[in-house]
Amino acid sequence: MTSQAPFDAYKPAEIAALVETAGTAKARLPLPQMFVLAMLAGAFIGFGAAAYTMTLTGAGPVTGPVRVLGGAVFSLGLILVVIAGAELFTGNVLMVIAAVDRKIPLRLLLRSWGIVYAGNLAGAAGLAAAFALTGLLDGPMGDTAAGIAGAKAELAPLEAFARGALCNALVCLAVWLSFAARTAAGKVLAILWPITAFVLLGLEHSIANMYFFPQAWGAGADIPFAAAAANLFWVTLGNIAGGAGGVALAYWFAFLGGTARRQSPEQAQQPPGHSH
């Protein structure tokens, strides 16, 4: 790495290399460790989603400013994932960089995604079940939970896919920016704004929805399981498209692809029209 000052952000090309190295390591985690870390990530995102639900409770009409506050609160989930350490499917879409660079075979990428997705589901749904036991969902928070999940269940497939793609572009950018920071405080600030933006805009995050639907069921909402499963299917596909295509492959091409490798290190650090 070329940055010398202890608090300077890593440059974009350095971030790409760090993300690739991290993706290679993630793919080779022992399976029990991978699953436990994935369960933690599902629970962490669930805590953010639960806090978001309570933030909206009693707020009246859900206006832009209310969503900004809810998004800032929801950011807790990814902050916990990045700082405390956990395996989140939507962030792990960035592992595509390591796969296209042939640092990991496709089978390890897909194995990792499958195990982490299942672990995220277990953690998120388990946390929702725990909240159902608290009694918090018996009151106004439960009404809010039902409204959030009900709106998600009504999304058309194309809407769910598009919202999922745009959402995970922002989530993966938040993870990407967190790699730039050298301090915990810097990582928190890097995560805060992209995540707040996706919540403000009403975009769709598959792992958050793994919590929102069970939370609504715990509150007594009558949302068909088939509608929840369809939402998760289309949102998940969108999350993969937005994170892998919109962020991972674009940055791989810019900094790690064949053209980038033929450049000098100085050229790779400094894309055209960009200055530090």
Tab-separated table of C-alpha atoms in Angstrom:
chain	number	residue	atom	x	y	z
A	1	MET	CA	0.000	0.000	0.000
A	2	THR	CA	1.256	3.409	-0.899
A	3	SER	CA	-0.443	5.646	1.676
A	4	GLN	CA	1.945	6.594	4.440
A	5	ALA	CA	0.027	8.804	6.899
A	6	PRO	CA	-1.747	6.669	9.539
A	7	PHE	CA	-5.119	8.397	9.062
A	8	ASP	CA	-5.108	8.898	5.278
A	9	ALA	CA	-7.831	7.018	3.444
A	10	TYR	CA	-6.746	4.194	1.192
A	11	LYS	CA	-6.866	5.185	-2.469
A	12	PRO	CA	-9.441	3.564	-4.803
A	13	ALA	CA	-7.005	1.093	-6.375
A	14	GLU	CA	-5.815	0.094	-2.905
A	15	ILE	CA	-9.414	-0.467	-1.826
A	16	ALA	CA	-9.947	-2.776	-4.799
A	17	ALA	CA	-6.949	-4.870	-3.746
A	18	LEU	CA	-8.140	-4.969	-0.124
A	19	VAL	CA	-11.637	-6.055	-1.164
A	20	GLU	CA	-10.199	-8.787	-3.375
A	21	THR	CA	-7.992	-10.085	-0.562
A	22	ALA	CA	-10.900	-10.027	1.884
A	23	GLY	CA	-13.131	-11.878	-0.577
A	24	THR	CA	-10.518	-14.587	-1.036
A	25	ALA	CA	-10.287	-15.071	2.735
A	26	LYS	CA	-14.066	-15.098	3.175
A	27	ALA	CA	-14.525	-17.858	0.620
A	28	ARG	CA	-12.140	-20.112	2.535
A	29	LEU	CA	-13.560	-19.667	6.035
A	30	PRO	CA	-14.367	-22.947	7.806
A	31	LEU	CA	-18.062	-23.677	7.297
A	32	PRO	CA	-19.107	-23.599	10.987
A	33	GLN	CA	-17.359	-20.252	11.482
A	34	MET	CA	-18.911	-18.901	8.288
A	35	PHE	CA	-22.418	-19.901	9.379
A	36	VAL	CA	-22.091	-18.469	12.897
A	37	LEU	CA	-20.749	-15.179	11.565
A	38	ALA	CA	-23.620	-15.125	9.066
A	39	MET	CA	-26.157	-15.657	11.858
A	40	LEU	CA	-24.612	-12.733	13.722
A	41	ALA	CA	-24.894	-10.545	10.625
A	42	GLY	CA	-28.563	-11.445	10.204
A	43	ALA	CA	-29.198	-10.521	13.836
A	44	PHE	CA	-27.199	-7.296	13.509
A	45	ILE	CA	-29.240	-6.188	10.488
A	46	GLY	CA	-32.332	-7.215	12.422
A	47	PHE	CA	-31.397	-4.939	15.309
A	48	GLY	CA	-31.085	-2.063	12.852
A	49	ALA	CA	-34.451	-2.972	11.315
A	50	ALA	CA	-36.106	-3.203	14.742
A	51	ALA	CA	-34.726	0.205	15.694
A	52	TYR	CA	-35.979	1.571	12.357
A	53	THR	CA	-39.438	0.162	13.097
A	54	MET	CA	-39.576	1.868	16.477
A	55	THR	CA	-38.277	5.123	14.969
A	56	LEU	CA	-41.260	5.204	12.601
A	57	THR	CA	-43.715	4.294	15.364
A	58	GLY	CA	-45.744	7.323	16.419
A	59	ALA	CA	-44.043	9.549	13.857
A	60	GLY	CA	-47.241	10.161	11.876
A	61	PRO	CA	-46.914	10.375	8.085
A	62	VAL	CA	-43.585	8.916	6.971
A	63	THR	CA	-41.979	11.982	5.433
A	64	GLY	CA	-38.466	12.475	4.099
A	65	PRO	CA	-37.025	13.817	7.365
A	66	VAL	CA	-38.496	10.868	9.291
A	67	ARG	CA	-36.914	8.468	6.810
A	68	VAL	CA	-33.548	10.209	7.187
A	69	LEU	CA	-33.677	9.597	10.936
A	70	GLY	CA	-34.832	6.024	10.373
A	71	GLY	CA	-32.002	5.443	7.909
A	72	ALA	CA	-29.406	6.750	10.336
A	73	VAL	CA	-30.766	4.390	12.998
A	74	PHE	CA	-30.907	1.469	10.569
A	75	SER	CA	-27.212	2.023	9.804
A	76	LEU	CA	-26.528	0.352	13.154
A	77	GLY	CA	-26.853	-3.008	11.397
A	78	LEU	CA	-24.021	-2.598	8.896
A	79	ILE	CA	-21.889	-0.753	11.452
A	80	LEU	CA	-22.083	-3.824	13.694
A	81	VAL	CA	-21.309	-6.135	10.771
A	82	VAL	CA	-18.215	-4.194	9.705
A	83	ILE	CA	-16.797	-3.146	13.082
A	84	ALA	CA	-17.712	-6.181	15.186
A	85	GLY	CA	-17.118	-8.631	12.354
A	86	ALA	CA	-19.759	-10.775	10.634
A	87	GLU	CA	-20.642	-12.258	7.237
A	88	LEU	CA	-23.416	-10.412	5.372
A	89	PHE	CA	-24.677	-11.743	2.051
A	90	THR	CA	-25.333	-8.352	0.472
A	91	GLY	CA	-21.838	-7.091	1.290
A	92	ASN	CA	-20.290	-10.396	0.255
A	93	VAL	CA	-21.568	-9.842	-3.273
A	94	LEU	CA	-18.299	-7.896	-3.617
A	95	MET	CA	-16.528	-11.276	-3.577
A	96	VAL	CA	-17.245	-11.356	-7.315
A	97	ILE	CA	-14.032	-9.347	-7.661
A	98	ALA	CA	-11.980	-12.257	-6.329
A	99	ALA	CA	-13.900	-14.709	-8.506
A	100	VAL	CA	-13.426	-12.868	-11.808
A	101	ASP	CA	-9.751	-12.432	-10.945
A	102	ARG	CA	-9.586	-16.222	-10.463
A	103	LYS	CA	-8.457	-15.936	-6.863
A	104	ILE	CA	-11.359	-18.200	-5.870
A	105	PRO	CA	-13.259	-20.751	-8.002
A	106	LEU	CA	-16.940	-20.179	-8.765
A	107	ARG	CA	-17.956	-23.142	-6.600
A	108	LEU	CA	-16.406	-21.517	-3.502
A	109	LEU	CA	-18.124	-18.232	-4.280
A	110	LEU	CA	-21.529	-19.888	-4.620
A	111	ARG	CA	-20.936	-22.080	-1.565
A	112	SER	CA	-20.090	-19.023	0.489
A	113	TRP	CA	-23.114	-17.093	-0.736
A	114	GLY	CA	-25.429	-20.021	-0.001
A	115	ILE	CA	-24.165	-20.620	3.529
A	116	VAL	CA	-24.065	-16.931	4.397
A	117	TYR	CA	-27.565	-16.353	2.984
A	118	ALA	CA	-28.928	-19.238	5.072
A	119	GLY	CA	-27.112	-18.002	8.164
A	120	ASN	CA	-28.396	-14.463	7.647
A	121	LEU	CA	-31.945	-15.843	7.413
A	122	ALA	CA	-31.522	-17.836	10.612
A	123	GLY	CA	-30.128	-14.851	12.505
A	124	ALA	CA	-32.710	-12.350	11.258
A	125	ALA	CA	-35.701	-14.646	11.765
A	126	GLY	CA	-34.380	-15.744	15.159
A	127	LEU	CA	-34.127	-12.140	16.312
A	128	ALA	CA	-37.670	-11.454	15.095
A	129	ALA	CA	-38.879	-14.430	17.133
A	130	ALA	CA	-37.077	-13.039	20.179
A	131	PHE	CA	-38.757	-9.651	19.708
A	132	ALA	CA	-42.142	-11.382	19.485
A	133	LEU	CA	-41.522	-12.668	23.024
A	134	THR	CA	-40.792	-9.205	24.422
A	135	GLY	CA	-44.339	-7.884	24.080
A	136	LEU	CA	-43.049	-4.851	22.175
A	137	LEU	CA	-44.882	-5.976	19.035
A	138	ASP	CA	-48.246	-6.098	20.843
A	139	GLY	CA	-48.608	-2.318	20.755
A	140	PRO	CA	-47.999	0.504	18.274
A	141	MET	CA	-44.649	-0.956	17.199
A	142	GLY	CA	-46.521	-4.019	15.968
A	143	ASP	CA	-48.832	-1.879	13.841
A	144	THR	CA	-45.794	-0.202	12.290
A	145	ALA	CA	-44.170	-3.590	11.684
A	146	ALA	CA	-47.287	-4.827	9.881
A	147	GLY	CA	-47.383	-1.713	7.716
A	148	ILE	CA	-43.723	-1.974	6.713
A	149	ALA	CA	-43.965	-5.631	5.703
A	150	GLY	CA	-47.348	-5.201	4.047
A	151	ALA	CA	-45.990	-2.523	1.729
A	152	LYS	CA	-43.060	-4.762	0.799
A	153	ALA	CA	-45.339	-7.714	0.045
A	154	GLU	CA	-47.321	-5.594	-2.433
A	155	LEU	CA	-44.331	-4.668	-4.605
A	156	ALA	CA	-44.457	-5.937	-8.175
A	157	PRO	CA	-41.528	-8.202	-9.196
A	158	LEU	CA	-39.850	-5.572	-11.380
A	159	GLU	CA	-40.205	-2.951	-8.650
A	160	ALA	CA	-38.716	-5.309	-6.056
A	161	PHE	CA	-35.831	-6.199	-8.388
A	162	ALA	CA	-35.043	-2.578	-9.257
A	163	ARG	CA	-35.237	-1.441	-5.637
A	164	GLY	CA	-33.009	-4.352	-4.646
A	165	ALA	CA	-30.415	-3.483	-7.279
A	166	LEU	CA	-30.245	0.182	-6.298
A	167	CYS	CA	-30.206	-0.706	-2.611
A	168	ASN	CA	-27.243	-3.024	-2.834
A	169	ALA	CA	-25.304	-0.635	-5.011
A	170	LEU	CA	-25.439	1.719	-2.026
A	171	VAL	CA	-24.755	-1.049	0.517
A	172	CYS	CA	-21.713	-2.262	-1.418
A	173	LEU	CA	-20.511	1.316	-1.765
A	174	ALA	CA	-20.839	1.663	2.005
A	175	VAL	CA	-18.710	-1.460	2.469
A	176	TRP	CA	-16.267	-0.214	-0.186
A	177	LEU	CA	-15.919	3.142	1.584
A	178	SER	CA	-15.431	1.396	4.930
A	179	PHE	CA	-12.340	-0.286	3.442
A	180	ALA	CA	-10.971	3.189	2.704
A	181	ALA	CA	-11.034	4.168	6.375
A	182	ARG	CA	-8.218	3.236	8.751
A	183	THR	CA	-10.131	3.917	11.994
A	184	ALA	CA	-13.377	2.618	13.492
A	185	ALA	CA	-14.794	6.151	13.548
A	186	GLY	CA	-13.935	6.587	9.890
A	187	LYS	CA	-15.676	3.319	9.005
A	188	VAL	CA	-18.814	4.372	10.894
A	189	LEU	CA	-18.997	7.662	9.014
A	190	ALA	CA	-18.360	5.913	5.702
A	191	ILE	CA	-21.245	3.513	6.325
A	192	LEU	CA	-23.736	6.062	7.663
A	193	TRP	CA	-24.509	8.086	4.556
A	194	PRO	CA	-25.028	5.406	1.861
A	195	ILE	CA	-27.204	3.348	4.215
A	196	THR	CA	-29.235	6.373	5.275
A	197	ALA	CA	-29.731	7.171	1.583
A	198	PHE	CA	-31.080	3.735	0.665
A	199	VAL	CA	-33.575	3.785	3.539
A	200	LEU	CA	-34.614	7.352	2.711
A	201	LEU	CA	-35.306	6.304	-0.881
A	202	GLY	CA	-37.373	3.255	0.111
A	203	LEU	CA	-35.069	0.685	-1.492
A	204	GLU	CA	-35.086	-3.045	-0.714
A	205	HIS	CA	-32.516	-5.065	1.249
A	206	SER	CA	-33.007	-8.832	1.258
A	207	ILE	CA	-31.500	-9.485	4.690
A	208	ALA	CA	-33.463	-6.665	6.313
A	209	ASN	CA	-36.607	-8.160	4.777
A	210	MET	CA	-35.701	-11.497	6.380
A	211	TYR	CA	-36.351	-9.653	9.638
A	212	PHE	CA	-39.232	-7.391	8.592
A	213	PHE	CA	-41.557	-10.207	7.472
A	214	PRO	CA	-41.147	-12.424	10.590
A	215	GLN	CA	-41.435	-9.301	12.739
A	216	ALA	CA	-44.796	-8.559	11.127
A	217	TRP	CA	-45.933	-12.152	11.630
A	218	GLY	CA	-44.897	-11.875	15.270
A	219	ALA	CA	-47.144	-8.813	15.496
A	220	GLY	CA	-50.061	-10.820	14.106
A	221	ALA	CA	-50.019	-9.441	10.560
A	222	ASP	CA	-51.766	-11.537	7.920
A	223	ILE	CA	-49.139	-11.456	5.190
A	224	PRO	CA	-49.053	-14.565	2.953
A	225	PHE	CA	-45.837	-16.534	3.130
A	226	ALA	CA	-45.834	-16.770	-0.674
A	227	ALA	CA	-45.831	-12.970	-0.983
A	228	ALA	CA	-42.887	-12.692	1.428
A	229	ALA	CA	-40.968	-15.416	-0.415
A	230	ALA	CA	-41.600	-13.741	-3.777
A	231	ASN	CA	-40.354	-10.423	-2.406
A	232	LEU	CA	-37.185	-12.058	-1.086
A	233	PHE	CA	-36.581	-13.817	-4.403
A	234	TRP	CA	-36.762	-10.684	-6.549
A	235	VAL	CA	-35.011	-8.446	-4.030
A	236	THR	CA	-32.176	-10.958	-3.667
A	237	LEU	CA	-31.681	-11.103	-7.433
A	238	GLY	CA	-31.664	-7.307	-7.502
A	239	ASN	CA	-29.172	-7.162	-4.646
A	240	ILE	CA	-26.817	-9.451	-6.582
A	241	ALA	CA	-27.200	-7.450	-9.802
A	242	GLY	CA	-26.669	-4.073	-8.147
A	243	GLY	CA	-23.755	-5.121	-5.972
A	244	ALA	CA	-21.959	-7.443	-8.371
A	245	GLY	CA	-22.577	-5.596	-11.615
A	246	GLY	CA	-23.034	-2.046	-10.451
A	247	VAL	CA	-20.118	-1.909	-8.021
A	248	ALA	CA	-17.856	-4.984	-7.945
A	249	LEU	CA	-17.369	-5.570	-11.670
A	250	ALA	CA	-17.118	-1.855	-12.429
A	251	TYR	CA	-14.322	-1.364	-9.916
A	252	TRP	CA	-12.637	-4.621	-10.924
A	253	PHE	CA	-12.498	-3.378	-14.520
A	254	ALA	CA	-11.250	0.053	-13.442
A	255	PHE	CA	-8.524	-1.064	-11.038
A	256	LEU	CA	-7.834	-4.805	-11.333
A	257	GLY	CA	-8.797	-5.766	-14.894
A	258	GLY	CA	-6.436	-6.263	-17.809
A	259	THR	CA	-6.275	-2.590	-18.767
A	260	ALA	CA	-5.576	-1.521	-15.194
A	261	ARG	CA	-2.808	-4.101	-14.811
A	262	ARG	CA	-1.002	-2.752	-17.855
A	263	GLN	CA	-0.806	0.675	-16.224
A	264	SER	CA	1.941	1.832	-13.932
A	265	PRO	CA	1.098	1.798	-10.197
A	266	GLU	CA	0.776	5.600	-10.266
A	267	GLN	CA	-1.684	5.493	-13.162
A	268	ALA	CA	-3.762	2.806	-11.503
A	269	GLN	CA	-4.021	4.905	-8.356
A	270	GLN	CA	-5.203	7.979	-10.283
A	271	PRO	CA	-8.130	7.422	-12.671
A	272	PRO	CA	-8.678	10.073	-15.354
A	273	GLY	CA	-10.315	13.231	-14.062
A	274	HIS	CA	-9.851	12.224	-10.402
A	275	SER	CA	-7.540	13.865	-7.913
A	276	HIS	CA	-6.764	13.316	-4.245
